Short mmCIF file of C-alpha atoms in Angstrom, two decimals:
data_model
loop_
_atom_site.label_atom_id
_atom_site.label_comp_id
_atom_site.label_asym_id
_atom_site.label_seq_id
_atom_site.Cartn_x
_atom_site.Cartn_y
_atom_site.Cartn_z
CA MET A 1 -141.08 6.16 166.11
CA CYS A 2 -141.55 4.40 162.64
CA ARG A 3 -144.95 3.68 161.43
CA ASN A 4 -146.56 0.33 161.01
CA GLY A 5 -144.74 -1.64 158.66
CA GLU A 6 -141.91 0.81 158.00
CA GLN A 7 -138.28 -0.30 158.81
CA PRO A 8 -135.85 2.37 160.09
CA ASP A 9 -133.24 4.09 157.84
CA ARG A 10 -130.23 2.54 159.10
CA HIS A 11 -127.94 4.83 156.69
CA GLY A 12 -129.55 7.99 158.00
CA ALA A 13 -128.95 6.95 161.75
CA ASP A 14 -125.26 6.20 160.95
CA GLU A 15 -124.78 9.68 159.69
CA GLU A 16 -126.20 11.22 162.66
CA ARG A 17 -123.97 9.23 165.09
CA THR A 18 -121.10 10.25 163.07
CA ALA A 19 -122.06 14.03 163.25
CA ASP A 20 -122.63 13.64 166.83
CA ALA A 21 -119.42 12.13 167.53
CA ALA A 22 -117.54 14.78 165.38
CA PHE A 23 -119.36 17.47 167.63
CA ALA A 24 -118.34 15.62 170.59
CA ALA A 25 -114.65 15.62 169.74
CA LEU A 26 -114.96 19.15 169.58
CA LEU A 27 -116.01 19.64 173.15
CA GLU A 28 -113.42 17.46 174.30
CA ASP A 29 -110.67 20.12 173.77
CA SER A 30 -109.02 20.34 177.27
CA ALA A 31 -109.06 24.27 178.81
CA ASP A 32 -105.10 23.87 178.64
CA GLU A 33 -105.26 23.11 174.79
CA LEU A 34 -107.76 26.01 174.24
CA TYR A 35 -105.48 28.61 176.40
CA GLU A 36 -102.13 27.26 174.61
CA CYS A 37 -103.58 27.49 171.08
CA ALA A 38 -105.85 30.22 171.24
CA PRO A 39 -105.91 32.92 168.48
CA CYS A 40 -104.62 35.48 170.81
CA GLY A 41 -101.80 35.87 173.36
CA TYR A 42 -102.37 35.18 177.15
CA LEU A 43 -100.25 35.35 180.05
CA SER A 44 -100.31 35.90 183.76
CA THR A 45 -97.82 37.97 186.06
CA LEU A 46 -97.13 38.49 189.45
CA MET A 47 -97.69 41.90 191.01
CA ASP A 48 -94.13 42.92 190.29
CA GLY A 49 -94.46 42.04 186.46
CA THR A 50 -92.78 38.46 186.55
CA ILE A 51 -94.33 36.14 184.15
CA ALA A 52 -95.94 32.98 185.64
CA LYS A 53 -97.71 31.80 182.90
CA ILE A 54 -97.63 32.35 179.08
CA ASN A 55 -99.38 30.50 175.92
CA ALA A 56 -97.83 28.99 173.08
CA THR A 57 -99.22 31.65 170.72
CA LEU A 58 -97.41 34.39 172.20
CA LEU A 59 -94.14 32.65 172.62
CA ASP A 60 -94.62 31.56 168.96
CA TRP A 61 -95.16 35.20 167.95
CA LEU A 62 -92.23 36.21 169.82
CA GLY A 63 -89.80 33.37 169.09
CA LEU A 64 -89.30 32.36 172.69
CA GLU A 65 -88.95 29.48 174.67
CA ARG A 66 -91.24 28.87 177.72
CA GLU A 67 -88.21 28.09 180.11
CA ALA A 68 -86.57 31.26 178.90
CA VAL A 69 -89.67 33.39 179.96
CA VAL A 70 -91.57 31.78 183.01
CA GLY A 71 -90.12 32.97 186.14
CA ARG A 72 -87.08 34.65 184.43
CA MET A 73 -88.36 37.68 182.62
CA ARG A 74 -90.98 40.59 183.38
CA PHE A 75 -93.84 41.75 181.05
CA THR A 76 -92.01 44.77 180.44
CA ASP A 77 -89.19 42.58 179.33
CA LEU A 78 -91.19 41.73 176.10
CA LEU A 79 -91.91 45.30 175.22
CA THR A 80 -89.86 48.03 173.21
CA VAL A 81 -88.45 50.64 174.88
CA GLY A 82 -91.22 53.08 173.95
CA GLY A 83 -93.85 50.50 175.07
CA LYS A 84 -91.90 49.95 178.42
CA LEU A 85 -91.65 53.63 179.23
CA TYR A 86 -95.55 53.99 178.48
CA HIS A 87 -96.28 50.92 180.54
CA GLU A 88 -94.50 52.46 183.54
CA THR A 89 -96.09 55.88 183.42
CA HIS A 90 -99.64 55.17 182.03
CA PHE A 91 -100.60 51.50 181.80
CA ALA A 92 -99.71 50.03 185.26
CA PRO A 93 -100.83 53.05 187.13
CA LEU A 94 -104.20 53.15 185.46
CA LEU A 95 -104.40 49.18 185.71
CA ARG A 96 -103.74 49.58 189.77
CA MET A 97 -106.33 52.53 189.96
CA GLN A 98 -109.12 50.91 187.80
CA GLY A 99 -108.49 47.21 188.19
CA GLU A 100 -108.64 46.63 184.41
CA ILE A 101 -107.49 48.26 181.41
CA GLY A 102 -108.27 47.26 177.78
CA GLY A 103 -107.36 48.10 174.01
CA ILE A 104 -104.00 49.75 174.82
CA ALA A 105 -101.76 49.96 171.74
CA LEU A 106 -97.98 48.62 172.78
CA GLU A 107 -95.04 46.88 170.53
CA MET A 108 -93.48 43.93 171.56
CA LYS A 109 -90.00 42.55 170.63
CA LYS A 110 -89.29 39.40 168.62
CA THR A 111 -86.27 37.47 169.30
CA GLY A 112 -83.65 38.62 166.60
CA GLY A 113 -85.06 41.79 165.95
CA GLY A 114 -88.36 43.03 164.73
CA ARG A 115 -91.32 44.35 166.49
CA ILE A 116 -95.10 43.29 166.80
CA PRO A 117 -97.69 46.09 167.13
CA VAL A 118 -100.34 44.47 169.47
CA LEU A 119 -103.41 45.53 171.65
CA VAL A 120 -103.00 44.70 175.33
CA SER A 121 -105.84 44.37 178.05
CA SER A 122 -105.30 43.50 181.47
CA ALA A 123 -107.30 42.84 184.78
CA LEU A 124 -106.29 42.29 188.36
CA LYS A 125 -107.25 39.09 189.87
CA ARG A 126 -107.79 39.60 193.64
CA GLY A 127 -107.69 37.23 196.75
CA GLY A 128 -110.90 36.98 199.21
CA SER A 129 -110.02 39.93 201.13
CA GLY A 130 -109.80 42.14 197.81
CA GLU A 131 -105.79 42.34 197.56
CA PRO A 132 -104.42 42.04 194.26
CA GLN A 133 -102.66 38.72 193.55
CA LEU A 134 -102.14 38.36 189.80
CA ILE A 135 -102.45 40.28 186.62
CA ARG A 136 -104.01 38.54 183.75
CA THR A 137 -103.28 39.96 180.30
CA THR A 138 -104.62 39.22 176.65
CA ILE A 139 -102.62 40.27 173.58
CA PHE A 140 -104.04 40.86 170.22
CA ASP A 141 -101.98 40.69 167.04
CA ALA A 142 -102.39 44.18 165.67
CA ARG A 143 -100.17 44.02 162.47
CA ASP A 144 -103.12 43.80 160.03
CA ARG A 145 -104.61 46.61 161.96
CA ARG A 146 -101.29 48.53 161.66
CA ALA A 147 -100.62 48.07 158.15
CA TYR A 148 -104.49 49.16 157.44
CA GLU A 149 -103.92 52.31 159.49
CA GLU A 150 -100.52 53.19 157.86
CA GLU A 151 -102.34 52.50 154.38
CA LEU A 152 -104.98 54.83 155.57
CA LEU A 153 -102.21 57.32 156.75
CA ARG A 154 -100.59 57.28 153.39
CA GLY A 155 -103.91 57.71 151.77
CA ARG A 156 -104.85 60.70 154.08
CA LYS A 157 -101.15 62.25 153.27
CA ALA A 158 -101.62 61.72 149.56
CA ALA A 159 -105.05 63.27 149.73
CA GLU A 160 -103.99 66.17 151.80
CA ALA A 161 -100.82 66.63 149.45
CA ALA A 162 -103.05 66.46 146.44
CA ARG A 163 -105.50 69.23 148.02
CA LYS A 164 -102.59 71.34 148.99
CA GLN A 165 -101.59 71.06 145.32
CA ALA A 166 -104.82 71.87 143.91
CA ASP A 167 -105.24 74.91 146.51
CA GLU A 168 -101.62 75.97 145.26
CA ALA A 169 -102.88 75.52 141.48
CA ARG A 170 -105.96 77.28 142.33
CA LYS A 171 -104.29 80.28 143.94
CA GLN A 172 -101.73 80.50 141.24
CA ALA A 173 -104.39 80.30 138.57
CA GLU A 174 -106.35 83.27 140.40
CA ALA A 175 -103.08 85.23 140.52
CA ASP A 176 -102.43 84.64 137.14
CA ARG A 177 -105.97 85.65 136.37
CA ALA A 178 -105.61 88.75 138.13
CA ARG A 179 -102.41 89.61 136.67
CA LEU A 180 -104.08 89.05 133.32
CA GLN A 181 -107.22 91.33 134.12
CA ASP A 182 -104.78 93.98 135.36
CA ALA A 183 -102.71 93.93 132.17
CA LEU A 184 -105.86 93.83 129.92
CA ALA A 185 -107.48 96.80 131.93
CA VAL A 186 -104.60 98.77 131.49
CA LEU A 187 -104.30 97.90 127.79
CA GLN A 188 -108.17 98.55 127.49
CA GLN A 189 -107.84 101.96 128.94
CA SER A 190 -104.96 102.85 126.54
CA LEU A 191 -107.45 102.64 124.00
CA LEU A 192 -109.96 105.25 125.55
CA PRO A 193 -109.42 109.06 126.53
CA ASP A 194 -107.95 109.35 129.95
CA ILE A 195 -110.35 112.57 130.67
CA LEU A 196 -112.61 114.16 128.17
CA PRO A 197 -111.50 117.82 126.93
CA GLU A 198 -113.55 120.61 128.21
CA VAL A 199 -115.85 121.80 125.45
CA PRO A 200 -116.58 125.61 125.78
CA GLY A 201 -120.62 125.75 126.34
CA MET A 202 -121.00 122.09 126.98
CA GLU A 203 -120.63 119.23 129.47
CA THR A 204 -119.63 115.79 128.48
CA ALA A 205 -119.45 112.38 130.48
CA ALA A 206 -118.38 109.05 129.19
CA TYR A 207 -118.58 105.35 130.59
CA TYR A 208 -117.07 102.05 129.48
CA HIS A 209 -118.67 98.75 130.68
CA THR A 210 -116.39 95.49 130.29
CA ALA A 211 -118.56 92.73 130.28
CA HIS A 212 -115.56 90.04 130.26
CA PRO A 213 -112.46 91.36 132.54
CA GLU A 214 -110.60 88.52 130.83
CA ARG A 215 -111.34 89.58 127.14
CA LEU A 216 -110.34 93.08 125.45
CA GLY A 217 -113.52 94.82 124.20
CA GLY A 218 -113.64 96.54 120.88
CA ASP A 219 -115.99 99.62 121.86
CA PHE A 220 -114.41 103.12 121.60
CA TYR A 221 -115.08 106.79 122.00
CA ASP A 222 -113.38 110.16 122.06
CA VAL A 223 -113.79 113.71 122.07
CA PHE A 224 -111.07 116.08 120.94
CA PRO A 225 -110.51 119.44 119.46
CA ILE A 226 -110.29 119.92 115.53
CA GLY A 227 -109.46 123.71 115.25
CA GLY A 228 -111.30 127.14 116.38
CA ASN A 229 -114.13 126.49 118.33
CA ARG A 230 -114.98 123.08 116.85
CA PHE A 231 -114.64 119.65 118.50
CA GLY A 232 -115.09 116.23 116.95
CA PHE A 233 -116.48 113.08 118.58
CA PHE A 234 -116.84 109.72 117.79
CA LEU A 235 -118.37 106.35 119.20
CA GLY A 236 -118.06 102.93 117.75
CA ASP A 237 -117.73 99.28 118.10
CA VAL A 238 -115.25 96.94 116.21
CA CYS A 239 -116.38 93.47 115.20
CA GLY A 240 -114.76 90.75 117.54
CA LYS A 241 -112.96 90.63 120.91
CA GLY A 242 -109.33 90.07 122.07
CA PRO A 243 -106.01 91.36 120.50
CA GLN A 244 -106.98 91.61 116.90
CA ALA A 245 -110.02 93.77 117.88
CA ALA A 246 -107.84 95.91 119.81
CA ALA A 247 -105.68 96.61 117.08
CA VAL A 248 -108.51 97.75 115.00
CA THR A 249 -109.60 100.03 117.69
CA SER A 250 -106.40 101.58 117.89
CA LEU A 251 -106.19 101.98 114.21
CA THR A 252 -109.60 103.47 114.03
CA ARG A 253 -109.03 105.93 116.73
CA TYR A 254 -106.00 107.48 115.46
CA THR A 255 -107.61 107.26 111.90
CA LEU A 256 -110.47 109.36 112.74
CA ARG A 257 -108.45 111.88 114.72
CA ALA A 258 -106.36 112.50 111.63
CA ALA A 259 -108.73 112.48 109.16
CA ALA A 260 -110.82 115.18 111.15
CA LEU A 261 -107.82 117.53 111.29
CA HIS A 262 -107.41 117.00 107.40
CA ASP A 263 -111.12 117.41 106.72
CA PRO A 264 -113.57 117.27 109.61
CA ASP A 265 -116.71 116.54 107.49
CA PRO A 266 -118.15 113.72 109.18
CA VAL A 267 -118.85 111.83 105.72
CA SER A 268 -115.44 112.40 104.69
CA ALA A 269 -113.85 111.15 107.94
CA LEU A 270 -115.90 107.78 107.68
CA THR A 271 -114.88 107.56 104.33
CA THR A 272 -111.25 107.87 105.01
CA LEU A 273 -111.64 105.31 107.85
CA ASN A 274 -113.41 102.87 105.50
CA THR A 275 -110.43 103.19 103.00
CA VAL A 276 -107.82 102.32 105.54
CA LEU A 277 -109.53 99.56 107.23
CA HIS A 278 -110.34 97.92 103.67
CA ALA A 279 -106.80 98.21 102.63
CA ARG A 280 -105.18 97.02 105.80
CA TYR A 281 -107.47 93.97 106.05
CA ALA A 282 -109.45 93.03 103.30
CA GLY A 283 -106.53 91.43 101.16
CA GLY A 284 -105.36 89.17 104.16
CA GLY A 285 -108.44 87.02 104.08
CA ASP A 286 -109.47 88.30 107.61
CA PRO A 287 -111.39 91.69 107.03
CA ARG A 288 -112.11 93.60 109.90
CA TYR A 289 -114.70 96.49 110.09
CA CYS A 290 -116.83 98.63 112.69
CA THR A 291 -120.06 100.23 113.31
CA ALA A 292 -119.13 104.21 114.06
CA VAL A 293 -120.83 107.60 114.73
CA PHE A 294 -118.45 110.55 114.02
CA GLY A 295 -119.36 114.25 114.43
CA THR A 296 -118.57 117.70 115.04
CA LEU A 297 -119.86 120.22 117.45
CA GLU A 298 -119.96 123.88 117.01
CA PRO A 299 -121.02 126.01 120.03
CA ASP A 300 -122.47 129.42 119.43
CA PRO A 301 -121.42 131.68 122.48
CA GLU A 302 -124.02 134.16 121.68
CA THR A 303 -127.22 131.96 121.78
CA GLY A 304 -125.66 129.16 123.80
CA ASN A 305 -126.81 126.64 121.29
CA VAL A 306 -124.49 123.68 119.52
CA ALA A 307 -124.57 122.86 116.25
CA VAL A 308 -124.15 119.22 115.63
CA HIS A 309 -122.90 117.38 112.15
CA LEU A 310 -122.84 113.74 112.28
CA ALA A 311 -122.53 110.75 110.02
CA SER A 312 -123.29 107.17 110.78
CA GLY A 313 -121.49 103.93 109.52
CA GLY A 314 -124.05 101.09 110.43
CA HIS A 315 -124.17 102.40 114.17
CA PRO A 316 -127.39 102.53 116.00
CA PRO A 317 -128.84 106.06 115.90
CA VAL A 318 -128.02 108.65 118.34
CA ILE A 319 -130.79 109.90 120.87
CA ILE A 320 -131.48 113.50 121.59
CA VAL A 321 -132.70 114.07 124.86
CA ARG A 322 -134.60 117.51 124.91
CA THR A 323 -135.19 119.70 127.81
CA ASP A 324 -138.82 119.50 127.53
CA GLY A 325 -138.82 115.92 128.47
CA THR A 326 -139.00 114.30 124.98
CA ALA A 327 -136.40 112.06 123.52
CA ASP A 328 -135.90 111.13 119.85
CA PHE A 329 -133.66 109.04 117.63
CA LEU A 330 -131.55 111.42 115.22
CA PRO A 331 -132.36 109.23 111.88
CA THR A 332 -129.08 108.15 109.82
CA PRO A 333 -130.62 105.42 107.68
CA GLY A 334 -128.63 103.55 105.20
CA GLY A 335 -125.18 103.84 106.51
CA LEU A 336 -122.79 101.00 105.48
CA LEU A 337 -120.32 99.35 107.82
CA VAL A 338 -117.00 101.02 107.60
CA GLY A 339 -114.45 98.72 106.29
CA ILE A 340 -116.31 95.89 104.90
CA LEU A 341 -116.45 97.47 101.17
CA PRO A 342 -113.52 99.21 99.05
CA ALA A 343 -116.41 102.23 98.58
CA ALA A 344 -119.11 102.74 101.01
CA ARG A 345 -122.00 105.02 101.69
CA PHE A 346 -122.44 106.80 104.83
CA ALA A 347 -125.58 108.93 106.08
CA ASP A 348 -125.36 112.21 107.83
CA ALA A 349 -127.60 114.40 109.95
CA LYS A 350 -127.65 117.73 111.42
CA THR A 351 -129.29 119.14 114.48
CA VAL A 352 -128.95 121.92 117.37
CA LEU A 353 -128.66 121.40 120.82
CA THR A 354 -130.46 124.08 122.92
CA PRO A 355 -129.96 124.60 126.49
CA GLY A 356 -130.78 121.57 128.37
CA ASP A 357 -130.46 119.41 125.54
CA THR A 358 -128.24 116.21 125.62
CA LEU A 359 -126.69 113.98 122.82
CA LEU A 360 -126.50 110.38 123.74
CA LEU A 361 -124.41 107.75 122.10
CA TYR A 362 -123.93 104.32 122.77
CA THR A 363 -123.00 100.75 121.64
CA ASP A 364 -125.48 97.85 121.43
CA GLY A 365 -124.15 96.16 124.38
CA ILE A 366 -126.95 98.00 126.04
CA THR A 367 -129.81 97.36 123.79
CA GLU A 368 -128.93 93.80 123.31
CA ALA A 369 -128.86 93.19 126.85
CA ARG A 370 -130.98 89.89 128.08
CA THR A 371 -133.84 90.67 130.51
CA GLY A 372 -136.54 88.93 132.09
CA GLU A 373 -136.70 85.84 134.10
CA ASP A 374 -135.57 83.81 131.74
CA ARG A 375 -133.08 86.00 130.07
CA THR A 376 -134.42 85.49 126.56
CA SER A 377 -135.70 88.98 126.10
CA LEU A 378 -133.38 91.92 124.77
CA TYR A 379 -133.66 95.53 126.47
CA GLY A 380 -134.10 97.00 122.87
CA ASP A 381 -133.90 100.37 121.41
CA GLU A 382 -137.49 101.75 122.42
CA ALA A 383 -136.73 100.91 126.17
CA LEU A 384 -133.64 102.74 126.11
CA LEU A 385 -135.21 105.80 124.23
CA ALA A 386 -137.93 105.81 127.14
CA PHE A 387 -135.17 105.51 129.91
CA ALA A 388 -133.42 108.41 128.47
CA ALA A 389 -136.68 110.46 128.26
CA GLY A 390 -137.07 109.91 131.92
CA HIS A 391 -134.02 111.64 132.62
CA ALA A 392 -134.29 114.83 130.54
CA GLY A 393 -133.16 118.00 131.45
CA LYS A 394 -130.54 116.43 133.78
CA PRO A 395 -126.75 116.88 132.72
CA PRO A 396 -124.51 114.44 130.84
CA ASP A 397 -123.11 113.03 133.98
CA ALA A 398 -126.23 112.30 135.64
CA VAL A 399 -127.79 110.62 132.50
CA ILE A 400 -124.61 108.57 132.56
CA GLN A 401 -124.88 107.53 136.11
CA ALA A 402 -128.20 106.63 135.56
CA LEU A 403 -127.45 104.31 132.53
CA THR A 404 -124.47 103.03 134.69
CA GLY A 405 -127.13 101.73 137.18
CA LEU A 406 -129.09 100.21 134.41
CA LEU A 407 -126.30 98.50 133.07
CA ASN A 408 -125.40 96.78 136.68
CA SER A 409 -129.28 96.02 136.95
CA PHE A 410 -128.75 93.76 133.97
CA GLY A 411 -126.54 91.32 135.75
CA GLU A 412 -125.60 88.23 133.85
CA GLY A 413 -127.97 89.66 131.01
CA LEU A 414 -125.23 91.71 129.95
CA ASP A 415 -122.62 89.81 128.15
CA ASP A 416 -121.13 92.13 125.49
CA ASP A 417 -119.00 95.65 126.25
CA THR A 418 -120.99 98.91 126.20
CA ALA A 419 -119.60 102.35 125.62
CA LEU A 420 -121.48 105.52 126.62
CA LEU A 421 -121.04 109.20 125.48
CA ALA A 422 -123.33 111.93 126.65
CA LEU A 423 -122.88 115.66 125.20
CA GLY A 424 -124.97 118.15 126.63
CA VAL A 425 -125.58 121.73 126.72
CA PRO A 426 -126.02 123.24 130.40
CA ALA A 427 -129.77 124.44 131.02
CA ALA A 428 -130.09 128.13 130.95
CA ASN A 429 -131.60 128.36 134.51
CA PRO A 430 -130.53 125.13 136.38
CA GLN A 431 -132.45 124.55 139.41
CA THR A 432 -130.55 124.49 142.66
CA ARG A 433 -131.13 120.94 144.26
CA SER A 434 -131.62 120.89 148.15
CA PRO A 435 -129.23 118.96 149.96
CA GLU A 436 -130.64 115.41 151.05
#
């Protein structure tokens, strides 16, 4: 209603009538028009499959004329060979049993060749007594869906091929890495003695821990006879890693062995090594050097004692573990790095090992292992000294075994190679261990 004194809005009323007329025109679509021009295909067939009715949409998809189809063709005539076979063996039997079936993927033939992938749903129309009279079928164009599925399949195949290629590359990398590790292990072993010789009146044991299987380490050790009843021994650490360090290690080992045969004095042997390394590497702009302990062992068969004379070039001091439960460093202060200067000073020291004593040599990989929850603290020399004292009186192989367990306990905190060498005099009256 309009308020008093107000006139109706004729313009608004006209627009409302126009909209109502347009909506009414939409509602005037006949059932036949909706059937013929639906966005999907419709057809009705007799129970033997003869097409009784078909809409214009499906005829247009297939390129057929209504007169050539209705009453003249069966539904299966519109299908490809594969579709026809599936219809006879699966579609039709299920439809008879269930009365309806939906969403079945088939392919239909187009006039002049070509195929259309479709999704087919059918339902039986029954009479008053329940007998089937007609089959009503709805057909949806699945070309866009098929294209999407094919693209998805191509993507899946491409992803699978990429994954397979990545797996093959990973397996190849693992195989190459294993071969490299095997080759490096063989080369690393060639820089160490296969076995330690038997030293009369003594027991020996050694261990080499490789922190990085993919890199050659520069730690080394050896025990060898030098004439009479004397034996030489050394242990050291070459600067750097890899093939260059391995070359220095090889040169160092053979130089010390040769030098000891010429003059077994420890200071003299290290001096010879210093001269060789400096002459070989200093002039090339890439100096190479090492830390090393070289010494001699001279057992006394009458007393069972072993006289030790050693010299150190910048190496951590060796540890003497006494049979009475004590452990001490054997000081060698002032020894310079080997090979860094043309003339270097080396400090020597002497001691005597009595029955039950062990001389322990090591490289700094063990003392510089990172410990603690945050892996920021170094294990240190004093901790190693205390650990060694806790194994006093034990033979060298037992000491090395305990140290091996210690190295393994560091886990990722141990990031440098470690060489261990233990030289001991058997206890005069070793205790017989009872079996566990």
